[in-house]
Coordinates of C-alpha atoms in Angstrom, one line a residue:
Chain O
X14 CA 88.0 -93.4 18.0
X15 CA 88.9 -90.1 19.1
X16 CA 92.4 -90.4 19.3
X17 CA 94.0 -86.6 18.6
X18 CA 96.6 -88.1 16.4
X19 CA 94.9 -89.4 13.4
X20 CA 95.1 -86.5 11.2
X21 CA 92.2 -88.0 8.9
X22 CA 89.8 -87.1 12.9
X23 CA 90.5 -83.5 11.5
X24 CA 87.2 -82.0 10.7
X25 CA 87.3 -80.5 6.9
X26 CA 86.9 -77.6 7.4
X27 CA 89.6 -76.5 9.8
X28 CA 92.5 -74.9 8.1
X29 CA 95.9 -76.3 9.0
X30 CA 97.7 -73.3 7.3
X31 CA 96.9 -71.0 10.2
X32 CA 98.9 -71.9 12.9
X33 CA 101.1 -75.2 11.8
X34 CA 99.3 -77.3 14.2
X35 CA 100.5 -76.2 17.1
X36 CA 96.7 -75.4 17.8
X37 CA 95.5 -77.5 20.8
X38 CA 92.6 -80.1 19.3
X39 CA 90.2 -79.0 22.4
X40 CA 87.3 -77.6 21.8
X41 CA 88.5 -74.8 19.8
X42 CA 87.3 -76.4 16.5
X43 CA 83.5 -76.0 17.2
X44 CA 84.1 -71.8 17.2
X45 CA 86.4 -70.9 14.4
X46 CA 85.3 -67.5 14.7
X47 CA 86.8 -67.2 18.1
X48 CA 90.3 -68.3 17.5
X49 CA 90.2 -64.9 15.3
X50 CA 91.6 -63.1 18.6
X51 CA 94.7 -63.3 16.4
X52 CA 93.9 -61.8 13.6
X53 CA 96.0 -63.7 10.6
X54 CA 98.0 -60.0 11.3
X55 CA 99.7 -59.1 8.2
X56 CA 102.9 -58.4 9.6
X57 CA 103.2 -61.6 12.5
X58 CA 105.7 -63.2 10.5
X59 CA 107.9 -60.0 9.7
X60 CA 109.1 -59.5 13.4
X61 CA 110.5 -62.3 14.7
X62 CA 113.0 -61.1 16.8
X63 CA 110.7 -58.9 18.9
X64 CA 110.7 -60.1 22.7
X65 CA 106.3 -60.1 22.8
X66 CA 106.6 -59.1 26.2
X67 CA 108.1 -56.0 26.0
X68 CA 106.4 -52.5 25.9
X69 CA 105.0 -52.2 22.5
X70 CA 107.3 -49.5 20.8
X71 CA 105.0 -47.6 19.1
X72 CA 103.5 -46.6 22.6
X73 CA 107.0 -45.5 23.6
X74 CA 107.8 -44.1 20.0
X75 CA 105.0 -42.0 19.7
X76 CA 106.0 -40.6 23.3
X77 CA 109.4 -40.4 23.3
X78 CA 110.1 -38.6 19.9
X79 CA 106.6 -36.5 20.0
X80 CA 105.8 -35.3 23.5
X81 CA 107.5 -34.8 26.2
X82 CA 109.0 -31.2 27.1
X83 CA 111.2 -29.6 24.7
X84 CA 114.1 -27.3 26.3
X85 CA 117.1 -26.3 24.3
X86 CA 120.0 -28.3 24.9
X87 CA 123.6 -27.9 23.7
X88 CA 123.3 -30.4 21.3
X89 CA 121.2 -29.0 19.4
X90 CA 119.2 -31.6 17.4
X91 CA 115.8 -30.8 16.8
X92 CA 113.8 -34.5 16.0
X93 CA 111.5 -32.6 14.3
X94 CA 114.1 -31.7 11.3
X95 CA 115.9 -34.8 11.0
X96 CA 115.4 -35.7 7.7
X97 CA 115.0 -39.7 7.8
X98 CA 113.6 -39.5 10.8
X99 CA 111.1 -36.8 10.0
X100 CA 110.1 -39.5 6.6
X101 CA 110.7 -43.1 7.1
X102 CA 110.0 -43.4 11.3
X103 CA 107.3 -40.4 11.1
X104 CA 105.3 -43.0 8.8
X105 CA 106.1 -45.6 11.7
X106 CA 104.6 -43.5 14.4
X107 CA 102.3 -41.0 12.2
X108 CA 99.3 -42.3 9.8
X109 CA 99.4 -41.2 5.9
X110 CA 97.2 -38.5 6.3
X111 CA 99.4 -37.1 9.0
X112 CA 102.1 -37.4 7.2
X113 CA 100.8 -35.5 4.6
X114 CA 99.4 -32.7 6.7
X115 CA 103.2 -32.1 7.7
X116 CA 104.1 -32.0 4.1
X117 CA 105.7 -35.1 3.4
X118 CA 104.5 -36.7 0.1
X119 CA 107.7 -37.8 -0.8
X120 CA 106.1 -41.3 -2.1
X121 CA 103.9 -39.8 -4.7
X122 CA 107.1 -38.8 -6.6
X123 CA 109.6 -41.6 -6.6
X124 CA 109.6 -44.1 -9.1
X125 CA 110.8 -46.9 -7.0
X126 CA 108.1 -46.4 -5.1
X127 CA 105.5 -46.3 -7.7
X128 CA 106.5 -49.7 -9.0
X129 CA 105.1 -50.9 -5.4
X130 CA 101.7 -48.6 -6.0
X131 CA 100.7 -50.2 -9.2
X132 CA 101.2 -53.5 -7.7
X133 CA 99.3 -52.9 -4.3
X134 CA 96.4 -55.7 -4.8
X135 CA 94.1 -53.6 -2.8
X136 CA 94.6 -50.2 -5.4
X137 CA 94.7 -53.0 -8.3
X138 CA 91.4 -54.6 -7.1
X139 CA 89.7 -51.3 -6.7
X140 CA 90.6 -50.3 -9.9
X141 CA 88.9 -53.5 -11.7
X142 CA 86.2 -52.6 -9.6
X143 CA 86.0 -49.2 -11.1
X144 CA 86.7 -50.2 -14.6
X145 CA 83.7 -53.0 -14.0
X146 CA 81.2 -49.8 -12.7
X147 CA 82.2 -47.9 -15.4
X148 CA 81.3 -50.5 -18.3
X149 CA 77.7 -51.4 -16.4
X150 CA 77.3 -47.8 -16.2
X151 CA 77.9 -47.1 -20.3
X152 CA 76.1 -50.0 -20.8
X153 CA 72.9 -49.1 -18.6
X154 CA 73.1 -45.6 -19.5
X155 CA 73.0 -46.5 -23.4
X156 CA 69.8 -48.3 -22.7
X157 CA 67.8 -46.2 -20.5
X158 CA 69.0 -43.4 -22.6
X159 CA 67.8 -44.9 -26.1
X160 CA 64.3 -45.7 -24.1
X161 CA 63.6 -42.3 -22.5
X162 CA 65.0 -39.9 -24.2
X163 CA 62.9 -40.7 -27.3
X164 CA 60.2 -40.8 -25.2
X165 CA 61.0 -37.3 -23.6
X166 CA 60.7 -35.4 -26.2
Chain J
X26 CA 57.8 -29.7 -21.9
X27 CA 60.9 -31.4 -21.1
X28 CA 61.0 -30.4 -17.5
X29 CA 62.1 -33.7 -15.9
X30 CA 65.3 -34.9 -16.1
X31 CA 65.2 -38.2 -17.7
X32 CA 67.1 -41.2 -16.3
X33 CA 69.8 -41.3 -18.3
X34 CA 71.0 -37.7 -17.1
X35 CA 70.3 -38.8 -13.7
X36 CA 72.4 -42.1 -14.1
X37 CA 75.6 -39.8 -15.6
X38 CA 75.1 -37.3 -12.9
X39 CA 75.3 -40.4 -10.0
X40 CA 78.1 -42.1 -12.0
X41 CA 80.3 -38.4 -11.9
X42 CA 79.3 -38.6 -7.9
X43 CA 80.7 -41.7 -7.4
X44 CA 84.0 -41.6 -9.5
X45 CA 85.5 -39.3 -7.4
X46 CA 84.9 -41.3 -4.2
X47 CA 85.7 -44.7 -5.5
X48 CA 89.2 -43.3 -7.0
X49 CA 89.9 -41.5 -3.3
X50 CA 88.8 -44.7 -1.6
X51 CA 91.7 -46.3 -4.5
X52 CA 94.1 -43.7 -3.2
X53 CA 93.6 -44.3 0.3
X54 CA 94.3 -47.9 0.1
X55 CA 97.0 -47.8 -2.4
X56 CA 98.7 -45.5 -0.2
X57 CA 98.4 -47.9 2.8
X58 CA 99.5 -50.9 0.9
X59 CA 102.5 -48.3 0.6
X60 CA 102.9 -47.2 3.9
X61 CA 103.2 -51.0 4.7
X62 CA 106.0 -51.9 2.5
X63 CA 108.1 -49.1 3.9
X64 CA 107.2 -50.0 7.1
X65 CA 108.2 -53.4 6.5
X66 CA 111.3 -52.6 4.2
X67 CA 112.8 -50.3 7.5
X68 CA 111.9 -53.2 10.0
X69 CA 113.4 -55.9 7.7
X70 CA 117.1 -53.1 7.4
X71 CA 117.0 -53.2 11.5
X72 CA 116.7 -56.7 11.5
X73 CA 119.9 -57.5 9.0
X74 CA 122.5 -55.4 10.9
X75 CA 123.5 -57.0 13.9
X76 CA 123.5 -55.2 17.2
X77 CA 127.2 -55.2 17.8
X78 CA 128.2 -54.2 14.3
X79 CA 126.5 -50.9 14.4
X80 CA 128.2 -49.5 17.7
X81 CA 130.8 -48.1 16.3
X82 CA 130.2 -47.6 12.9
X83 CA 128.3 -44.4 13.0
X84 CA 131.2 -42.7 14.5
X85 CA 133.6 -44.1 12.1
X86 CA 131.9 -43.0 9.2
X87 CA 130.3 -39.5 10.1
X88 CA 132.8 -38.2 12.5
X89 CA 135.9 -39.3 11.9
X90 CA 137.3 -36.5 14.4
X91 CA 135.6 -37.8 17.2
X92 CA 138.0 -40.7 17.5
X93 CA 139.7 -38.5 19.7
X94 CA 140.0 -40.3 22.8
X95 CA 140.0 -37.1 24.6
X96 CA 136.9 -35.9 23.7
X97 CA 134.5 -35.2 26.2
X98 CA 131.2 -37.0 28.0
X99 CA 128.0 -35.3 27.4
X100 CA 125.1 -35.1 29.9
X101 CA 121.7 -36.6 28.8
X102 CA 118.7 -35.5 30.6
X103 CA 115.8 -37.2 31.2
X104 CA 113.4 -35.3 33.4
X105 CA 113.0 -33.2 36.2
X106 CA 111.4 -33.5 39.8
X107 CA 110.9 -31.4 42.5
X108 CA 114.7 -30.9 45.0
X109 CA 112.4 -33.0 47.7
X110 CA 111.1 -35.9 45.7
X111 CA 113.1 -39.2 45.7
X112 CA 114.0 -41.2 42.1
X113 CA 115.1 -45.1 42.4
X114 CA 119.2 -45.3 43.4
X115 CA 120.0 -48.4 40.7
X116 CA 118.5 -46.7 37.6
X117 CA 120.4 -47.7 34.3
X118 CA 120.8 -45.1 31.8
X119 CA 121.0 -44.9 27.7
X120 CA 124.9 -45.2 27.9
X121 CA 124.6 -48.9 30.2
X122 CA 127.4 -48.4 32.0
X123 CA 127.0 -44.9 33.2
X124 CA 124.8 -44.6 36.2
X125 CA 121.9 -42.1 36.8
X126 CA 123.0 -39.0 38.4
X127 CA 120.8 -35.9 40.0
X128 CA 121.8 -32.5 39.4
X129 CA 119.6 -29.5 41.8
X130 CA 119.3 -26.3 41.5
X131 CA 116.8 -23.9 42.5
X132 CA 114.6 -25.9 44.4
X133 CA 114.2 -28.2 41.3
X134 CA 116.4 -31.9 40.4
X135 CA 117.3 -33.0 36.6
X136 CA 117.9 -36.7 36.0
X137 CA 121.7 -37.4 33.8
X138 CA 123.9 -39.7 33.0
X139 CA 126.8 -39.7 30.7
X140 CA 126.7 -40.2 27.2
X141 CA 130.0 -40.7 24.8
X142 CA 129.9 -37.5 22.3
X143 CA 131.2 -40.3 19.3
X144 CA 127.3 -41.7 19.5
X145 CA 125.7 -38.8 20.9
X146 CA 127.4 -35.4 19.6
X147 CA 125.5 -33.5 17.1
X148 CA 126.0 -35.2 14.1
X149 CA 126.7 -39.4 15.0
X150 CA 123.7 -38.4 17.0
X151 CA 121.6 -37.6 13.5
X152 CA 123.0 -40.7 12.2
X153 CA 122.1 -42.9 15.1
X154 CA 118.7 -41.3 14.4
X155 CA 117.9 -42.9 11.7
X156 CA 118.7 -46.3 12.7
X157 CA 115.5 -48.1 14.0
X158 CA 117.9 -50.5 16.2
X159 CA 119.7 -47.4 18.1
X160 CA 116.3 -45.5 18.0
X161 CA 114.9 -48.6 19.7
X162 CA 117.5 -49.3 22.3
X163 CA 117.9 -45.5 23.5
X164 CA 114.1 -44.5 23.8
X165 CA 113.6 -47.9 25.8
X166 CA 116.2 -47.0 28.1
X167 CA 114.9 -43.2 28.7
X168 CA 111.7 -44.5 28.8
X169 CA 112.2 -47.0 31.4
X170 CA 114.6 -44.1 33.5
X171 CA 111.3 -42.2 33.6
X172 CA 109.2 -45.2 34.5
X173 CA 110.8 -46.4 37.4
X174 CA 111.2 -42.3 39.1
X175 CA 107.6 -42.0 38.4
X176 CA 107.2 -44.7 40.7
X177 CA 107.7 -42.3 43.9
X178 CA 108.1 -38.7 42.2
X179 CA 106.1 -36.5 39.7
X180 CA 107.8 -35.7 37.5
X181 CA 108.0 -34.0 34.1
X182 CA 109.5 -35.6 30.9
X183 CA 112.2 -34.2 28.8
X184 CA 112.3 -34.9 25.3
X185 CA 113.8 -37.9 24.0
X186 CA 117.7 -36.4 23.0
X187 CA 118.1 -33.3 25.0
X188 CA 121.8 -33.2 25.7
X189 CA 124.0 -31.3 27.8
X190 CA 128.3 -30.9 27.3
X191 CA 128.5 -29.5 30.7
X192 CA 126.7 -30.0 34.4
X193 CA 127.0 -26.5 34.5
X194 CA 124.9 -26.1 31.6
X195 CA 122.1 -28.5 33.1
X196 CA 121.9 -26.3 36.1
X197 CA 121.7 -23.0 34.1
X198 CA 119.1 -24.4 32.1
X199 CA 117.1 -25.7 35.5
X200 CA 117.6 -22.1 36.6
X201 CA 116.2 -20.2 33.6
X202 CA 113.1 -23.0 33.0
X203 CA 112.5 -22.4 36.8
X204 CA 108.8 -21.0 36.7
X205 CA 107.5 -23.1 33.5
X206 CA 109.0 -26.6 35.4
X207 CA 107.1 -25.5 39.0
X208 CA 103.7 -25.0 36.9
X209 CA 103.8 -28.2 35.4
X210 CA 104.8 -30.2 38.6
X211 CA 102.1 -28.8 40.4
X212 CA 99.8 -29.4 36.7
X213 CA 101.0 -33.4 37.3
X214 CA 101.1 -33.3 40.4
X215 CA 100.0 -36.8 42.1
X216 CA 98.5 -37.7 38.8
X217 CA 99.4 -40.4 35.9
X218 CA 99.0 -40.9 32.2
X219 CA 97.0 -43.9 31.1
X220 CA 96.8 -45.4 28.0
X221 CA 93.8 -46.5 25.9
X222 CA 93.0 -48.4 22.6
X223 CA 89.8 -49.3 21.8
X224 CA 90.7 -52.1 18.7
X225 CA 87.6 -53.6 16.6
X226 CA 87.7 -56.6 15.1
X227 CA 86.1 -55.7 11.6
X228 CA 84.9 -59.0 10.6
X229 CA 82.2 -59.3 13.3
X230 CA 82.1 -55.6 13.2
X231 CA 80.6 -56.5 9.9
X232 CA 78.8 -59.5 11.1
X233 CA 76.9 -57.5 13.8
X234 CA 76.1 -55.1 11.0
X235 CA 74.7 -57.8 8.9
X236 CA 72.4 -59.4 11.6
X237 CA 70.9 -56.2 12.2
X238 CA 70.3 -54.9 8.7
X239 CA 67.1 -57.2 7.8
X240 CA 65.3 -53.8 6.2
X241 CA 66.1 -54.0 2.5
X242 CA 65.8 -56.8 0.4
X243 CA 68.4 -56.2 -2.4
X244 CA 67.7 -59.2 -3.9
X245 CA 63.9 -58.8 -4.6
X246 CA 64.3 -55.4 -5.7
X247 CA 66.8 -56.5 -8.2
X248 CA 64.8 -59.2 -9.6
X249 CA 62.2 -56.3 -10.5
X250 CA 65.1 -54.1 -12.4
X251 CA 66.9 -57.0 -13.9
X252 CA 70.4 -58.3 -14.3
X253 CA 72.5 -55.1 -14.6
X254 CA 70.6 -53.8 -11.2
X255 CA 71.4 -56.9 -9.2
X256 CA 75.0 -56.4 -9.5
X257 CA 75.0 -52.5 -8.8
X258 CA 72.3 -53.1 -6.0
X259 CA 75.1 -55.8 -4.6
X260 CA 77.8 -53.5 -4.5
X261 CA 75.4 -50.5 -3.0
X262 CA 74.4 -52.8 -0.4
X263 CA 78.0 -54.5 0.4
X264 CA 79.4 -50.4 0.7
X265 CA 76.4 -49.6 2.9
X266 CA 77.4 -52.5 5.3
X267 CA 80.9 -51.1 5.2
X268 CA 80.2 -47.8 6.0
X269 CA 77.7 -48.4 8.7
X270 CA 80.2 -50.2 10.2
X271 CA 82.7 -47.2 9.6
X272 CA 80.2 -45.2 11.5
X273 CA 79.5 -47.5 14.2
X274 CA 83.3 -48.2 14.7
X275 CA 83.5 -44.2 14.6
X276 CA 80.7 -44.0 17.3
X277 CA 82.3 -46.2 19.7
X278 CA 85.5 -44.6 19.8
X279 CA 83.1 -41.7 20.3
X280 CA 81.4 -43.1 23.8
X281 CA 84.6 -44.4 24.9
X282 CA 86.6 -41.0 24.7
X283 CA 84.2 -39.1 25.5
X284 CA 83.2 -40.9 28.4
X285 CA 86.6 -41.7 29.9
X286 CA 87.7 -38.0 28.7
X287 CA 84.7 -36.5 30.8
X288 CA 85.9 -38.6 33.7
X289 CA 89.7 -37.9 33.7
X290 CA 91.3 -35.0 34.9
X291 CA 92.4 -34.5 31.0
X292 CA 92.3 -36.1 27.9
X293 CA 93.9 -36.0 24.1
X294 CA 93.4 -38.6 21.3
X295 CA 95.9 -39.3 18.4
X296 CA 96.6 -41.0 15.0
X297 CA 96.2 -44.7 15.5
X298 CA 99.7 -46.5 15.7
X299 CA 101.3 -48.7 12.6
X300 CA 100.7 -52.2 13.6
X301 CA 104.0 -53.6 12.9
X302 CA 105.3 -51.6 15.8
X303 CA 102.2 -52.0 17.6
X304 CA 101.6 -55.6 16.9
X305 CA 98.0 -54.7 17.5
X306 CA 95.3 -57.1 16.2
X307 CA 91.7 -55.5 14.7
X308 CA 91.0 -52.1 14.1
X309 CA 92.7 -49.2 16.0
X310 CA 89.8 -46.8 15.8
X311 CA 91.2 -44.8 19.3
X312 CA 94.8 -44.2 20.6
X313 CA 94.1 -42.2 23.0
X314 CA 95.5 -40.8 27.0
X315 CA 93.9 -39.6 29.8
X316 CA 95.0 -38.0 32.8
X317 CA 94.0 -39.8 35.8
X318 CA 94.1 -39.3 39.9
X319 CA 96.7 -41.8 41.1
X320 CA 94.1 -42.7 44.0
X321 CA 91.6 -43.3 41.2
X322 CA 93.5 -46.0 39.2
X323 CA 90.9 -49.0 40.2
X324 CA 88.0 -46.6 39.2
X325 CA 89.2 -46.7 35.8
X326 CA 90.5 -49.9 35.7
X327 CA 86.0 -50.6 36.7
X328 CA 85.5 -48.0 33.8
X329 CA 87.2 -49.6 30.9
X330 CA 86.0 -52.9 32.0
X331 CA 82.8 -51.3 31.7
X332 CA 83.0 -49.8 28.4
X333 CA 84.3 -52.7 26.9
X334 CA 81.6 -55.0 28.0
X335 CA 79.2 -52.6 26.6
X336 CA 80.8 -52.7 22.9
X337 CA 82.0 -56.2 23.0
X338 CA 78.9 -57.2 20.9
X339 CA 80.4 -55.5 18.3
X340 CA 83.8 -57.3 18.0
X341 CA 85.3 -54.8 20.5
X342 CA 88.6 -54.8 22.9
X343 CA 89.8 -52.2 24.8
X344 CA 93.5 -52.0 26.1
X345 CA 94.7 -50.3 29.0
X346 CA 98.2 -49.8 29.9
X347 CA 100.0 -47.4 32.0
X348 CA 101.0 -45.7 33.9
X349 CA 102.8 -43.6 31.8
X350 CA 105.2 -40.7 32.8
X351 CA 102.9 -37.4 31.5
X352 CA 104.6 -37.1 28.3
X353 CA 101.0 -36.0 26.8
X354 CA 99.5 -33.4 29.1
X355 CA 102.6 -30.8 30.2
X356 CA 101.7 -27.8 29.8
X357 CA 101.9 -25.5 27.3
X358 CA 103.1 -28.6 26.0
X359 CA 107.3 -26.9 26.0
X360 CA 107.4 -26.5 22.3
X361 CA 107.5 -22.6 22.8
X362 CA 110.6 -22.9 25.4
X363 CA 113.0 -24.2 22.2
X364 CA 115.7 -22.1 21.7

């Protein structure tokens, strides 16, 4: 009867895309809100080579290149001028707005790079959202307009 | 007569309020969705070129002159300790095969090893830079060099790439950084950096925030202004929930460091980390570091188990890890010593 391996024993509503069934069928199907402690993280897939157990490398990124003392050296190399580095890892260790407060906007200017921006869903999505406010706007203002104003004066 | 505003200038007046903010809010996120595939694009290049092909191949391309055989080791320096203080006798440095050596001078000890200039001279060393893979591999090593002395020492931490051609040079430099390196051993002294993230998970961030807003009725006030209403009312409503959980994230973050910065012995918050290097799950809404006591360790292990159990209504976790060598809190924090 309750044999785990019938697969038609699987409740309806549990969603075998999220972890290719290597969930265990305990309990865990009564609290689908708990299993959430991982987040379906947008990126799990895109690291697969990363040993899990290992110091996360932002923690040792965002020490390693940004603190620690500076003294000059006779190799001269000042991390703060590299040019890649400065760009492409900043953005891995710095947010956005950082970035921009450094000066870096780089993005906003490359074409490549605005291909990607027009097809970010979330900008796309916003934007239909916007376009929606704007036409329920027009169309409420017309109305309330052709009432009151009349009326006003 | 006409001294009220009627409803239609009131309604173009709100809508030129909120165009701005919906378009910034469009520009945030687009610029996120952005930062993401870059992100993603550099991690995916690190993962294509194999370890051992890349070795050699900065030297070869950049620096064709240093394939002199002849040319010279440099020193790389990790960080210094006081003369007396101890550091671990097995350490492995950047360059695997070269061990960790101790230069003194003037009452003070540098931590070195040898480096080969083709990977770590001036310009390979730009190169190598670049490349997530070598970036990786080198600031694991220093960092685990600092790590382990931290163990028995205090020390202070050097800045990832600071590079010596002579041990000469290294002492020199000890000697002339003499006063600034004394004040912030004695700053660090018996103390440790700690690490904390407080990460929310948004959707019963959001949840919470639903099961406590019974005020309002948007629904009933929107069958009283009609169809039009009901959908603007919606979307009013769903941005209120988001931004009161915006604030309430915000204000957690808020008890948290301010609590656990009253506490330490100091404190400094910064940008939340990109979480495909983080791998964190939720909401990073603090990245912060505190200075602790090393005797008081369990007290803020008790702390943060504290904090978190206070929040954890609201979809919150709160990660501690540490110790860290004192990258954060040197004084002065060196910048001023460059050059």
């Amino acid at each position: 009867m309750d044999g785990p391996d019938l697969p038609g024993n699987r409740p309806a509503g549990s969603s075998p895309d999220r972890g290719s069934g290597s969930l265990p069928d305990g309990g865990v199907g009564s609290l689908p809100g708990r299993s959430a402690g991982s987040l379906p993280g947008r990126s799990a897939g895109s690291l697969p080579g990363r040993p899990s157990e290992a110091t996360n490398l932002a923690d040792i990124l965002e020490r390693v290149l940004d603190k620690g003392i500076v003294i000059a050296g006779d190799i001269q190399i000042n991390l703060l001028d590299i040019e890649l580095l400065t760009i492409k890892l900043r953005l891995l260790i710095a947010s956005v707005d950082r970035a921009r407060e450094m000066g870096i906007n780089w993005w906003e200017g490359d074409s490549s790079l605005q291909s990607l921006d027009s097809n970010g869903s979330a900008e796309k999505q916003l934007r239909e959202e916007n376009q929606e406010l704007r036409e329920r706007l027009d169309r409420l203002e017309r109305r309330l307009g052709a009432g009151d104003d009349e009326g006003d004066k | 007569v006409s001294s009220e505003p009627g409803a239609g200038d009131e309604l173009s007046r709100w809508a030129t309020a909120l165009g701005p903010a919906v378009l910034a809010r469009a520009q945030a996120e687009a610029v996120e969705v952005l930062r993401d595939a870059l992100v993603d694009a550099a991690l995916r290049s690190r993962q294509n070129t194999p370890a051992s092909s890349r070795q050699s191949k900065p030297a070869d391309q950049t620096t064709p002159k240093a394939q002199v055989p002849s040319e010279p080791d440099l020193l790389w320096a990790y960080c210094v300790l006081k003369a007396d203080d101890p550091h671990p006798p097995d350490l492995v440095g950047v360059e695997s095969r070269e061990p960790v050596e101790r230069l003194e001078a003037g009452g003070l000890a540098v931590l070195v090893s040898r480096v080969p200039s083709a990977e770590f001279g001036a310009e390979p060393l730009r190169h190598n830079l670049n490349d997530l893979t070598w970036l990786e591999r080198v600031a694991r090593a220093h960092e685990a060099v600092l790590d382990r002395t931290l163990a028995d020492a205090t020390i202070v931490p050097l800045r990832m790439c600071t590079i010596y051609e002579t041990a000469d040079s290294v002492r020199r430099m000890l000697e002339r950084e003499r006063a600034s390196f004394f004040d912030a051993l004695s700053a660090l002294d018996d103390r440790f950096e700690w690490a904390v993230k407080v990460l929310i998970d948004s959707r019963r961030l959001l949840d919470a925030v639903h099961a406590g807003d019974e005020g309002g009725d948007p629904k009933a006030e929107a069958q009283e202004r009609g169809e039009g209403s009901s959908y603007m009312l919606r979307r009013r409503s769903e941005r209120a929930a988001r931004e009161s959980a915006a604030t309430i994230a915000r204000s957690v973050a808020d008890d948290v460091h301010g609590r656990l910065g009253d506490w330490a012995v100091d404190a400094i918050s910064r940008p939340p980390q990109n979480r495909d290097l983080s791998g964190h799950s939720g909401e990073m809404v603090l990245n912060a570091a505190y200075l602790v006591q090393r005797s008081r360790t369990d007290e803020l292990r008790g702390l943060v188990a504290e904090l978190e159990d206070r929040h954890r209504g609201l979809g919150v976790t709160i990660e501690l890890t540490g110790p860290w060598p004192p990258y954060n809190f040197i004084p002065g924090d060196g910048a001023a010593a460059l050059g």
